[in-house]
């Protein structure tokens, strides 16, 4: 099964992908995580994308498509993928369709997570994550059970806030979402793949709604 989670920054795509990944044995592919890893590694590509990401602008289609193609090729035996933060443009969506066609596979479902702007800003500015295992938290809606200790991997003092999770970068990302990414809602609707859910519900309820769409 191949699945896309579509939604604005802070909608909850990463949080839900991780839960679906565990339950279905699918592999999460987050282009944001891949780009951040490239940035941290200090590779040429990482250096190239760092400033663009900081501002909240989109990295070129060429770079992200290459990252996704590489992952699909290097995991031929995966039971399927959950795409989180990809595709973000129509060109990326077309490339993904071509990649699947070449592999004789298909996209099964697209789940659009709807969240209003005011909730998004609260989610993004309160977000932090564990640098050891990647677990994502929120200062109000999902704090760690013990202060400064990761629930998932037990690391101590491993929490960090993303440098682009400030209001200015968020506003740019939101404009980019409405301009470049939201046309994908119509695109996937036309292909009969779109399911939209209320992303304002809490994490558990949202998870249940996603599992229902997936027939679980
Ligand atoms: P969020 O969780 O806020 O939606 P991501 O972690 O998905 O953000 O992405 C962080 C940044 O990485 C984006 O602002 C953008 O600069 C870059 N990026 C991630 N995925 C893509 C993509 N598919 N196309 C272009 N740029 C991307
Ligand atoms: P995205 O990947 O779409 O940018 P995240 O999954 O990183 O979004 O979630 C953004 C922030 O909101 C995180 O701090 C996360 O803990 C929190 N969050 C995720 N889902 C919900 C929810 N349903 N209700 C409240 N907070 C949530
Ligand atoms: Zn951790």
PDB file of C-alpha atoms and ligand atoms in Angstrom:
ATOM      1  CA  UNK A   1       0.000   0.000   0.000  1.00  0.00           C
ATOM      2  CA  UNK A   2       1.268   3.460  -0.908  1.00  0.00           C
ATOM      3  CA  UNK A   3      -0.145   6.461   0.829  1.00  0.00           C
ATOM      4  CA  UNK A   4       0.337  10.241   0.784  1.00  0.00           C
ATOM      5  CA  UNK A   5      -0.400  12.463   3.782  1.00  0.00           C
ATOM      6  CA  UNK A   6      -1.122  15.920   2.442  1.00  0.00           C
ATOM      7  CA  UNK A   7      -1.508  19.056   4.506  1.00  0.00           C
ATOM      8  CA  UNK A   8      -0.028  22.406   5.500  1.00  0.00           C
ATOM      9  CA  UNK A   9       3.002  22.720   7.810  1.00  0.00           C
ATOM     10  CA  UNK A  10       2.001  21.585  11.298  1.00  0.00           C
ATOM     11  CA  UNK A  11      -1.068  19.613  10.165  1.00  0.00           C
ATOM     12  CA  UNK A  12       0.238  16.479  11.887  1.00  0.00           C
ATOM     13  CA  UNK A  13       1.615  14.560   8.884  1.00  0.00           C
ATOM     14  CA  UNK A  14       4.827  13.459  10.596  1.00  0.00           C
ATOM     15  CA  UNK A  15       3.049  12.444  13.803  1.00  0.00           C
ATOM     16  CA  UNK A  16       0.473  10.342  11.956  1.00  0.00           C
ATOM     17  CA  UNK A  17       2.989   8.828   9.500  1.00  0.00           C
ATOM     18  CA  UNK A  18       5.020   7.467  12.375  1.00  0.00           C
ATOM     19  CA  UNK A  19       1.929   5.828  13.890  1.00  0.00           C
ATOM     20  CA  UNK A  20       0.808   4.340  10.546  1.00  0.00           C
ATOM     21  CA  UNK A  21       4.362   3.179   9.856  1.00  0.00           C
ATOM     22  CA  UNK A  22       4.344   1.141  13.074  1.00  0.00           C
ATOM     23  CA  UNK A  23       0.875  -0.332  12.571  1.00  0.00           C
ATOM     24  CA  UNK A  24       1.183  -1.309   8.888  1.00  0.00           C
ATOM     25  CA  UNK A  25       4.896  -1.929   8.489  1.00  0.00           C
ATOM     26  CA  UNK A  26       5.035   0.732   5.805  1.00  0.00           C
ATOM     27  CA  UNK A  27       8.064   2.943   5.403  1.00  0.00           C
ATOM     28  CA  UNK A  28       7.739   6.664   6.090  1.00  0.00           C
ATOM     29  CA  UNK A  29       9.415   8.881   3.495  1.00  0.00           C
ATOM     30  CA  UNK A  30       9.671  12.454   4.733  1.00  0.00           C
ATOM     31  CA  UNK A  31      11.531  14.753   2.355  1.00  0.00           C
ATOM     32  CA  UNK A  32      11.803  17.296   5.187  1.00  0.00           C
ATOM     33  CA  UNK A  33      13.650  14.724   7.335  1.00  0.00           C
ATOM     34  CA  UNK A  34      15.876  13.707   4.402  1.00  0.00           C
ATOM     35  CA  UNK A  35      16.778  17.321   3.656  1.00  0.00           C
ATOM     36  CA  UNK A  36      17.507  18.036   7.322  1.00  0.00           C
ATOM     37  CA  UNK A  37      19.761  14.951   7.427  1.00  0.00           C
ATOM     38  CA  UNK A  38      21.625  16.262   4.352  1.00  0.00           C
ATOM     39  CA  UNK A  39      22.002  19.631   6.065  1.00  0.00           C
ATOM     40  CA  UNK A  40      23.416  18.030   9.211  1.00  0.00           C
ATOM     41  CA  UNK A  41      25.826  15.839   7.231  1.00  0.00           C
ATOM     42  CA  UNK A  42      27.300  18.969   5.635  1.00  0.00           C
ATOM     43  CA  UNK A  43      27.111  17.497   2.106  1.00  0.00           C
ATOM     44  CA  UNK A  44      27.157  19.852  -0.905  1.00  0.00           C
ATOM     45  CA  UNK A  45      23.447  19.305  -1.394  1.00  0.00           C
ATOM     46  CA  UNK A  46      22.862  19.980   2.307  1.00  0.00           C
ATOM     47  CA  UNK A  47      24.695  23.286   2.075  1.00  0.00           C
ATOM     48  CA  UNK A  48      22.714  24.206  -1.024  1.00  0.00           C
ATOM     49  CA  UNK A  49      19.314  23.673   0.624  1.00  0.00           C
ATOM     50  CA  UNK A  50      20.073  25.067   4.097  1.00  0.00           C
ATOM     51  CA  UNK A  51      19.217  28.725   3.369  1.00  0.00           C
ATOM     52  CA  UNK A  52      16.127  27.868   1.337  1.00  0.00           C
ATOM     53  CA  UNK A  53      14.760  25.714   4.161  1.00  0.00           C
ATOM     54  CA  UNK A  54      15.567  28.313   6.789  1.00  0.00           C
ATOM     55  CA  UNK A  55      13.365  30.841   4.983  1.00  0.00           C
ATOM     56  CA  UNK A  56      10.588  28.314   4.441  1.00  0.00           C
ATOM     57  CA  UNK A  57      10.867  28.277   0.664  1.00  0.00           C
ATOM     58  CA  UNK A  58      10.637  25.138  -1.434  1.00  0.00           C
ATOM     59  CA  UNK A  59      13.747  23.231  -2.422  1.00  0.00           C
ATOM     60  CA  UNK A  60      13.887  22.501  -6.182  1.00  0.00           C
ATOM     61  CA  UNK A  61      11.755  19.697  -7.583  1.00  0.00           C
ATOM     62  CA  UNK A  62      14.882  18.106  -9.040  1.00  0.00           C
ATOM     63  CA  UNK A  63      16.505  17.628  -5.629  1.00  0.00           C
ATOM     64  CA  UNK A  64      13.485  16.173  -3.833  1.00  0.00           C
ATOM     65  CA  UNK A  65      12.478  13.917  -6.727  1.00  0.00           C
ATOM     66  CA  UNK A  66      16.018  12.485  -6.781  1.00  0.00           C
ATOM     67  CA  UNK A  67      15.804  11.817  -3.023  1.00  0.00           C
ATOM     68  CA  UNK A  68      12.497   9.974  -3.403  1.00  0.00           C
ATOM     69  CA  UNK A  69      13.633   7.993  -6.469  1.00  0.00           C
ATOM     70  CA  UNK A  70      16.698   6.851  -4.545  1.00  0.00           C
ATOM     71  CA  UNK A  71      14.581   5.641  -1.609  1.00  0.00           C
ATOM     72  CA  UNK A  72      12.118   3.763  -3.807  1.00  0.00           C
ATOM     73  CA  UNK A  73      14.986   2.068  -5.615  1.00  0.00           C
ATOM     74  CA  UNK A  74      16.879   1.119  -2.490  1.00  0.00           C
ATOM     75  CA  UNK A  75      13.831  -0.481  -0.813  1.00  0.00           C
ATOM     76  CA  UNK A  76      12.391  -2.751  -3.510  1.00  0.00           C
ATOM     77  CA  UNK A  77      10.930  -5.150  -0.953  1.00  0.00           C
ATOM     78  CA  UNK A  78       9.077  -2.599   1.156  1.00  0.00           C
ATOM     79  CA  UNK A  79       5.393  -3.352   1.807  1.00  0.00           C
ATOM     80  CA  UNK A  80       4.710   0.229   0.772  1.00  0.00           C
ATOM     81  CA  UNK A  81       5.468   3.839   1.574  1.00  0.00           C
ATOM     82  CA  UNK A  82       3.866   6.737   3.398  1.00  0.00           C
ATOM     83  CA  UNK A  83       4.866  10.009   1.803  1.00  0.00           C
ATOM     84  CA  UNK A  84       5.002  12.873   4.274  1.00  0.00           C
ATOM     85  CA  UNK A  85       5.714  16.342   2.885  1.00  0.00           C
ATOM     86  CA  UNK A  86       6.051  15.015  -0.657  1.00  0.00           C
ATOM     87  CA  UNK A  87       4.787  15.756  -3.279  1.00  0.00           C
ATOM     88  CA  UNK A  88       4.516  19.505  -2.722  1.00  0.00           C
ATOM     89  CA  UNK A  89       4.137  20.615  -6.357  1.00  0.00           C
ATOM     90  CA  UNK A  90       2.296  19.293  -9.406  1.00  0.00           C
ATOM     91  CA  UNK A  91       5.653  18.479 -11.029  1.00  0.00           C
ATOM     92  CA  UNK A  92       6.574  16.345  -8.008  1.00  0.00           C
ATOM     93  CA  UNK A  93       3.193  14.599  -8.154  1.00  0.00           C
ATOM     94  CA  UNK A  94       3.683  13.778 -11.860  1.00  0.00           C
ATOM     95  CA  UNK A  95       7.185  12.456 -11.190  1.00  0.00           C
ATOM     96  CA  UNK A  96       5.895  10.236  -8.406  1.00  0.00           C
ATOM     97  CA  UNK A  97       3.247   8.829 -10.756  1.00  0.00           C
ATOM     98  CA  UNK A  98       6.015   8.043 -13.294  1.00  0.00           C
ATOM     99  CA  UNK A  99       8.182   6.373 -10.666  1.00  0.00           C
ATOM    100  CA  UNK A 100       5.288   4.128  -9.645  1.00  0.00           C
ATOM    101  CA  UNK A 101       4.442   3.307 -13.238  1.00  0.00           C
ATOM    102  CA  UNK A 102       8.015   2.187 -13.912  1.00  0.00           C
ATOM    103  CA  UNK A 103       7.847  -0.121 -10.892  1.00  0.00           C
ATOM    104  CA  UNK A 104       4.395  -1.424 -11.831  1.00  0.00           C
ATOM    105  CA  UNK A 105       3.055  -0.048  -8.582  1.00  0.00           C
ATOM    106  CA  UNK A 106       0.410   2.455  -7.745  1.00  0.00           C
ATOM    107  CA  UNK A 107      -0.601   5.098  -5.304  1.00  0.00           C
ATOM    108  CA  UNK A 108      -3.517   3.776  -3.232  1.00  0.00           C
ATOM    109  CA  UNK A 109      -4.723   6.718  -1.209  1.00  0.00           C
ATOM    110  CA  UNK A 110      -4.147  10.377  -0.453  1.00  0.00           C
ATOM    111  CA  UNK A 111      -5.282  11.694   2.913  1.00  0.00           C
ATOM    112  CA  UNK A 112      -5.665  15.439   3.196  1.00  0.00           C
ATOM    113  CA  UNK A 113      -5.409  16.707   6.778  1.00  0.00           C
ATOM    114  CA  UNK A 114      -7.406  19.905   7.195  1.00  0.00           C
ATOM    115  CA  UNK A 115      -6.291  22.311   9.905  1.00  0.00           C
ATOM    116  CA  UNK A 116      -7.048  26.024  10.121  1.00  0.00           C
ATOM    117  CA  UNK A 117      -4.195  28.533  10.059  1.00  0.00           C
ATOM    118  CA  UNK A 118      -4.451  29.707  13.674  1.00  0.00           C
ATOM    119  CA  UNK A 119      -4.096  26.151  14.986  1.00  0.00           C
ATOM    120  CA  UNK A 120      -1.186  25.532  12.623  1.00  0.00           C
ATOM    121  CA  UNK A 121       0.852  28.411  13.989  1.00  0.00           C
ATOM    122  CA  UNK A 122       0.330  27.153  17.547  1.00  0.00           C
ATOM    123  CA  UNK A 123       1.381  23.675  16.511  1.00  0.00           C
ATOM    124  CA  UNK A 124       4.500  24.758  14.654  1.00  0.00           C
ATOM    125  CA  UNK A 125       5.762  27.252  17.235  1.00  0.00           C
ATOM    126  CA  UNK A 126       5.243  24.725  20.082  1.00  0.00           C
ATOM    127  CA  UNK A 127       6.837  21.787  18.246  1.00  0.00           C
ATOM    128  CA  UNK A 128      10.086  20.168  19.398  1.00  0.00           C
ATOM    129  CA  UNK A 129      11.679  16.796  18.731  1.00  0.00           C
ATOM    130  CA  UNK A 130      14.180  14.291  20.059  1.00  0.00           C
ATOM    131  CA  UNK A 131      17.523  14.510  18.242  1.00  0.00           C
ATOM    132  CA  UNK A 132      18.262  10.854  19.026  1.00  0.00           C
ATOM    133  CA  UNK A 133      15.120   9.075  17.742  1.00  0.00           C
ATOM    134  CA  UNK A 134      13.172  11.838  15.958  1.00  0.00           C
ATOM    135  CA  UNK A 135      10.035  11.570  18.122  1.00  0.00           C
ATOM    136  CA  UNK A 136       7.930  14.738  17.698  1.00  0.00           C
ATOM    137  CA  UNK A 137       6.414  16.538  20.694  1.00  0.00           C
ATOM    138  CA  UNK A 138       4.411  19.671  21.423  1.00  0.00           C
ATOM    139  CA  UNK A 139       4.728  21.849  24.493  1.00  0.00           C
ATOM    140  CA  UNK A 140       0.942  21.774  25.142  1.00  0.00           C
ATOM    141  CA  UNK A 141      -0.661  18.950  23.166  1.00  0.00           C
ATOM    142  CA  UNK A 142       2.101  16.324  23.442  1.00  0.00           C
ATOM    143  CA  UNK A 143       4.667  17.088  26.142  1.00  0.00           C
ATOM    144  CA  UNK A 144       7.088  14.345  27.190  1.00  0.00           C
ATOM    145  CA  UNK A 145       5.886  12.425  30.263  1.00  0.00           C
ATOM    146  CA  UNK A 146       9.045  13.279  32.194  1.00  0.00           C
ATOM    147  CA  UNK A 147      10.572  16.716  31.620  1.00  0.00           C
ATOM    148  CA  UNK A 148      13.614  16.572  29.296  1.00  0.00           C
ATOM    149  CA  UNK A 149      13.397  12.782  28.881  1.00  0.00           C
ATOM    150  CA  UNK A 150      12.265  11.264  25.572  1.00  0.00           C
ATOM    151  CA  UNK A 151       9.270   8.907  26.068  1.00  0.00           C
ATOM    152  CA  UNK A 152      10.361   6.856  23.089  1.00  0.00           C
ATOM    153  CA  UNK A 153      14.119   6.322  23.486  1.00  0.00           C
ATOM    154  CA  UNK A 154      14.685   7.595  27.053  1.00  0.00           C
ATOM    155  CA  UNK A 155      17.417   9.999  25.931  1.00  0.00           C
ATOM    156  CA  UNK A 156      18.000  12.857  28.381  1.00  0.00           C
ATOM    157  CA  UNK A 157      18.293  16.513  27.269  1.00  0.00           C
ATOM    158  CA  UNK A 158      17.961  15.503  23.612  1.00  0.00           C
ATOM    159  CA  UNK A 159      15.142  17.893  22.697  1.00  0.00           C
ATOM    160  CA  UNK A 160      15.552  20.571  20.071  1.00  0.00           C
ATOM    161  CA  UNK A 161      13.313  23.027  18.251  1.00  0.00           C
ATOM    162  CA  UNK A 162      13.619  23.274  14.450  1.00  0.00           C
ATOM    163  CA  UNK A 163      15.247  26.537  13.393  1.00  0.00           C
ATOM    164  CA  UNK A 164      12.525  27.111  10.770  1.00  0.00           C
ATOM    165  CA  UNK A 165       9.700  26.729  13.303  1.00  0.00           C
ATOM    166  CA  UNK A 166       9.400  30.455  13.872  1.00  0.00           C
ATOM    167  CA  UNK A 167       6.479  32.640  12.848  1.00  0.00           C
ATOM    168  CA  UNK A 168       8.208  34.283   9.867  1.00  0.00           C
ATOM    169  CA  UNK A 169       9.326  31.046   8.220  1.00  0.00           C
ATOM    170  CA  UNK A 170       5.961  29.471   9.010  1.00  0.00           C
ATOM    171  CA  UNK A 171       4.117  32.288   7.184  1.00  0.00           C
ATOM    172  CA  UNK A 172       6.280  31.723   4.101  1.00  0.00           C
ATOM    173  CA  UNK A 173       5.656  27.979   4.246  1.00  0.00           C
ATOM    174  CA  UNK A 174       1.931  28.564   4.548  1.00  0.00           C
ATOM    175  CA  UNK A 175       1.855  30.856   1.491  1.00  0.00           C
ATOM    176  CA  UNK A 176       3.877  28.281  -0.422  1.00  0.00           C
ATOM    177  CA  UNK A 177       1.451  25.580   0.668  1.00  0.00           C
ATOM    178  CA  UNK A 178      -1.599  27.442  -0.634  1.00  0.00           C
ATOM    179  CA  UNK A 179       0.162  28.475  -3.844  1.00  0.00           C
ATOM    180  CA  UNK A 180       2.119  25.358  -4.852  1.00  0.00           C
ATOM    181  CA  UNK A 181       0.785  22.398  -2.854  1.00  0.00           C
ATOM    182  CA  UNK A 182      -2.959  22.920  -2.415  1.00  0.00           C
ATOM    183  CA  UNK A 183      -3.584  22.382  -6.187  1.00  0.00           C
ATOM    184  CA  UNK A 184      -2.698  18.742  -5.443  1.00  0.00           C
ATOM    185  CA  UNK A 185      -6.010  18.435  -3.595  1.00  0.00           C
ATOM    186  CA  UNK A 186      -7.892  18.894  -6.892  1.00  0.00           C
ATOM    187  CA  UNK A 187      -5.352  16.785  -8.755  1.00  0.00           C
ATOM    188  CA  UNK A 188      -5.827  13.760  -6.496  1.00  0.00           C
ATOM    189  CA  UNK A 189      -9.569  14.314  -6.224  1.00  0.00           C
ATOM    190  CA  UNK A 190      -9.742  14.049 -10.014  1.00  0.00           C
ATOM    191  CA  UNK A 191      -7.821  10.781  -9.843  1.00  0.00           C
ATOM    192  CA  UNK A 192     -10.318   9.432  -7.309  1.00  0.00           C
ATOM    193  CA  UNK A 193      -7.678   9.045  -4.593  1.00  0.00           C
ATOM    194  CA  UNK A 194      -8.536  11.870  -2.214  1.00  0.00           C
ATOM    195  CA  UNK A 195      -9.866  11.449   1.333  1.00  0.00           C
ATOM    196  CA  UNK A 196     -10.107  14.526   3.546  1.00  0.00           C
ATOM    197  CA  UNK A 197     -10.133  14.442   7.339  1.00  0.00           C
ATOM    198  CA  UNK A 198     -10.490  16.947  10.149  1.00  0.00           C
ATOM    199  CA  UNK A 199      -6.926  17.389  11.393  1.00  0.00           C
ATOM    200  CA  UNK A 200      -8.077  19.564  14.304  1.00  0.00           C
ATOM    201  CA  UNK A 201      -9.138  16.521  16.307  1.00  0.00           C
ATOM    202  CA  UNK A 202      -6.683  15.131  18.835  1.00  0.00           C
ATOM    203  CA  UNK A 203      -3.857  12.792  17.826  1.00  0.00           C
ATOM    204  CA  UNK A 204      -5.702   9.567  18.779  1.00  0.00           C
ATOM    205  CA  UNK A 205      -8.984  10.453  17.102  1.00  0.00           C
ATOM    206  CA  UNK A 206      -7.144  11.527  13.960  1.00  0.00           C
ATOM    207  CA  UNK A 207      -5.267   8.240  13.988  1.00  0.00           C
ATOM    208  CA  UNK A 208      -8.557   6.316  14.220  1.00  0.00           C
ATOM    209  CA  UNK A 209      -9.993   8.244  11.285  1.00  0.00           C
ATOM    210  CA  UNK A 210      -6.910   7.475   9.200  1.00  0.00           C
ATOM    211  CA  UNK A 211      -7.019   3.774  10.096  1.00  0.00           C
ATOM    212  CA  UNK A 212     -10.690   3.706   9.096  1.00  0.00           C
ATOM    213  CA  UNK A 213      -9.842   5.138   5.671  1.00  0.00           C
ATOM    214  CA  UNK A 214      -7.136   2.504   5.314  1.00  0.00           C
ATOM    215  CA  UNK A 215      -9.684  -0.179   6.105  1.00  0.00           C
ATOM    216  CA  UNK A 216      -8.061  -1.251   9.363  1.00  0.00           C
TER     217      UNK A 216
HETATM  218  P1  LIG B   1       6.612  20.806   7.759  1.00  0.00           P
HETATM  219  O1  LIG B   1       6.724  19.652   8.733  1.00  0.00           O
HETATM  220  O2  LIG B   1       6.568  22.115   8.470  1.00  0.00           O
HETATM  221  O3  LIG B   1       5.527  20.616   6.755  1.00  0.00           O
HETATM  222  P2  LIG B   1       8.893  19.691   6.332  1.00  0.00           P
HETATM  223  O4  LIG B   1       9.715  19.058   7.395  1.00  0.00           O
HETATM  224  O5  LIG B   1       8.042  18.790   5.506  1.00  0.00           O
HETATM  225  O6  LIG B   1       8.009  20.855   6.974  1.00  0.00           O
HETATM  226  O7  LIG B   1       9.818  20.520   5.357  1.00  0.00           O
HETATM  227  C1  LIG B   1      10.771  21.447   5.831  1.00  0.00           C
HETATM  228  C2  LIG B   1      11.345  22.230   4.664  1.00  0.00           C
HETATM  229  O8  LIG B   1      12.017  21.321   3.763  1.00  0.00           O
HETATM  230  C3  LIG B   1      10.320  22.937   3.784  1.00  0.00           C
HETATM  231  O9  LIG B   1      10.007  24.229   4.275  1.00  0.00           O
HETATM  232  C4  LIG B   1      11.080  23.016   2.444  1.00  0.00           C
HETATM  233  O10 LIG B   1      12.061  24.034   2.473  1.00  0.00           O
HETATM  234  C5  LIG B   1      11.807  21.685   2.409  1.00  0.00           C
HETATM  235  N1  LIG B   1      11.017  20.613   1.753  1.00  0.00           N
HETATM  236  C6  LIG B   1      10.558  19.471   2.341  1.00  0.00           C
HETATM  237  N2  LIG B   1       9.893  18.701   1.461  1.00  0.00           N
HETATM  238  C7  LIG B   1       9.926  19.364   0.270  1.00  0.00           C
HETATM  239  C8  LIG B   1       9.400  19.090  -1.019  1.00  0.00           C
HETATM  240  N3  LIG B   1       8.699  17.968  -1.279  1.00  0.00           N
HETATM  241  N4  LIG B   1       9.619  20.013  -2.006  1.00  0.00           N
HETATM  242  C9  LIG B   1      10.321  21.127  -1.765  1.00  0.00           C
HETATM  243  N5  LIG B   1      10.840  21.458  -0.562  1.00  0.00           N
HETATM  244  C10 LIG B   1      10.653  20.583   0.455  1.00  0.00           C
HETATM  245  P1  LIG B   2       3.656  18.181  10.081  1.00  0.00           P
HETATM  246  O1  LIG B   2       4.527  16.964   9.867  1.00  0.00           O
HETATM  247  O2  LIG B   2       2.394  18.125   9.278  1.00  0.00           O
HETATM  248  O3  LIG B   2       4.391  19.472   9.918  1.00  0.00           O
HETATM  249  P2  LIG B   2       3.737  17.378  12.926  1.00  0.00           P
HETATM  250  O4  LIG B   2       3.291  15.955  12.926  1.00  0.00           O
HETATM  251  O5  LIG B   2       5.174  17.643  13.096  1.00  0.00           O
HETATM  252  O6  LIG B   2       3.152  18.129  11.596  1.00  0.00           O
HETATM  253  O7  LIG B   2       2.881  18.131  14.053  1.00  0.00           O
HETATM  254  C1  LIG B   2       3.078  19.528  14.318  1.00  0.00           C
HETATM  255  C2  LIG B   2       3.004  19.771  15.829  1.00  0.00           C
HETATM  256  O8  LIG B   2       1.657  19.579  16.277  1.00  0.00           O
HETATM  257  C3  LIG B   2       3.855  18.827  16.662  1.00  0.00           C
HETATM  258  O9  LIG B   2       4.355  19.552  17.763  1.00  0.00           O
HETATM  259  C4  LIG B   2       2.879  17.722  17.102  1.00  0.00           C
HETATM  260  O10 LIG B   2       3.241  17.159  18.371  1.00  0.00           O
HETATM  261  C5  LIG B   2       1.565  18.494  17.214  1.00  0.00           C
HETATM  262  N1  LIG B   2       0.388  17.716  16.797  1.00  0.00           N
HETATM  263  C6  LIG B   2       0.315  16.776  15.819  1.00  0.00           C
HETATM  264  N2  LIG B   2      -0.937  16.311  15.677  1.00  0.00           N
HETATM  265  C7  LIG B   2      -1.706  16.987  16.579  1.00  0.00           C
HETATM  266  C8  LIG B   2      -3.105  16.963  16.935  1.00  0.00           C
HETATM  267  N3  LIG B   2      -3.966  16.160  16.292  1.00  0.00           N
HETATM  268  N4  LIG B   2      -3.518  17.798  17.911  1.00  0.00           N
HETATM  269  C9  LIG B   2      -2.648  18.620  18.553  1.00  0.00           C
HETATM  270  N5  LIG B   2      -1.332  18.690  18.286  1.00  0.00           N
HETATM  271  C10 LIG B   2      -0.853  17.888  17.316  1.00  0.00           C
HETATM  272 ZN1  LIG B   3      14.046   9.964  21.530  1.00  0.00          ZN
END
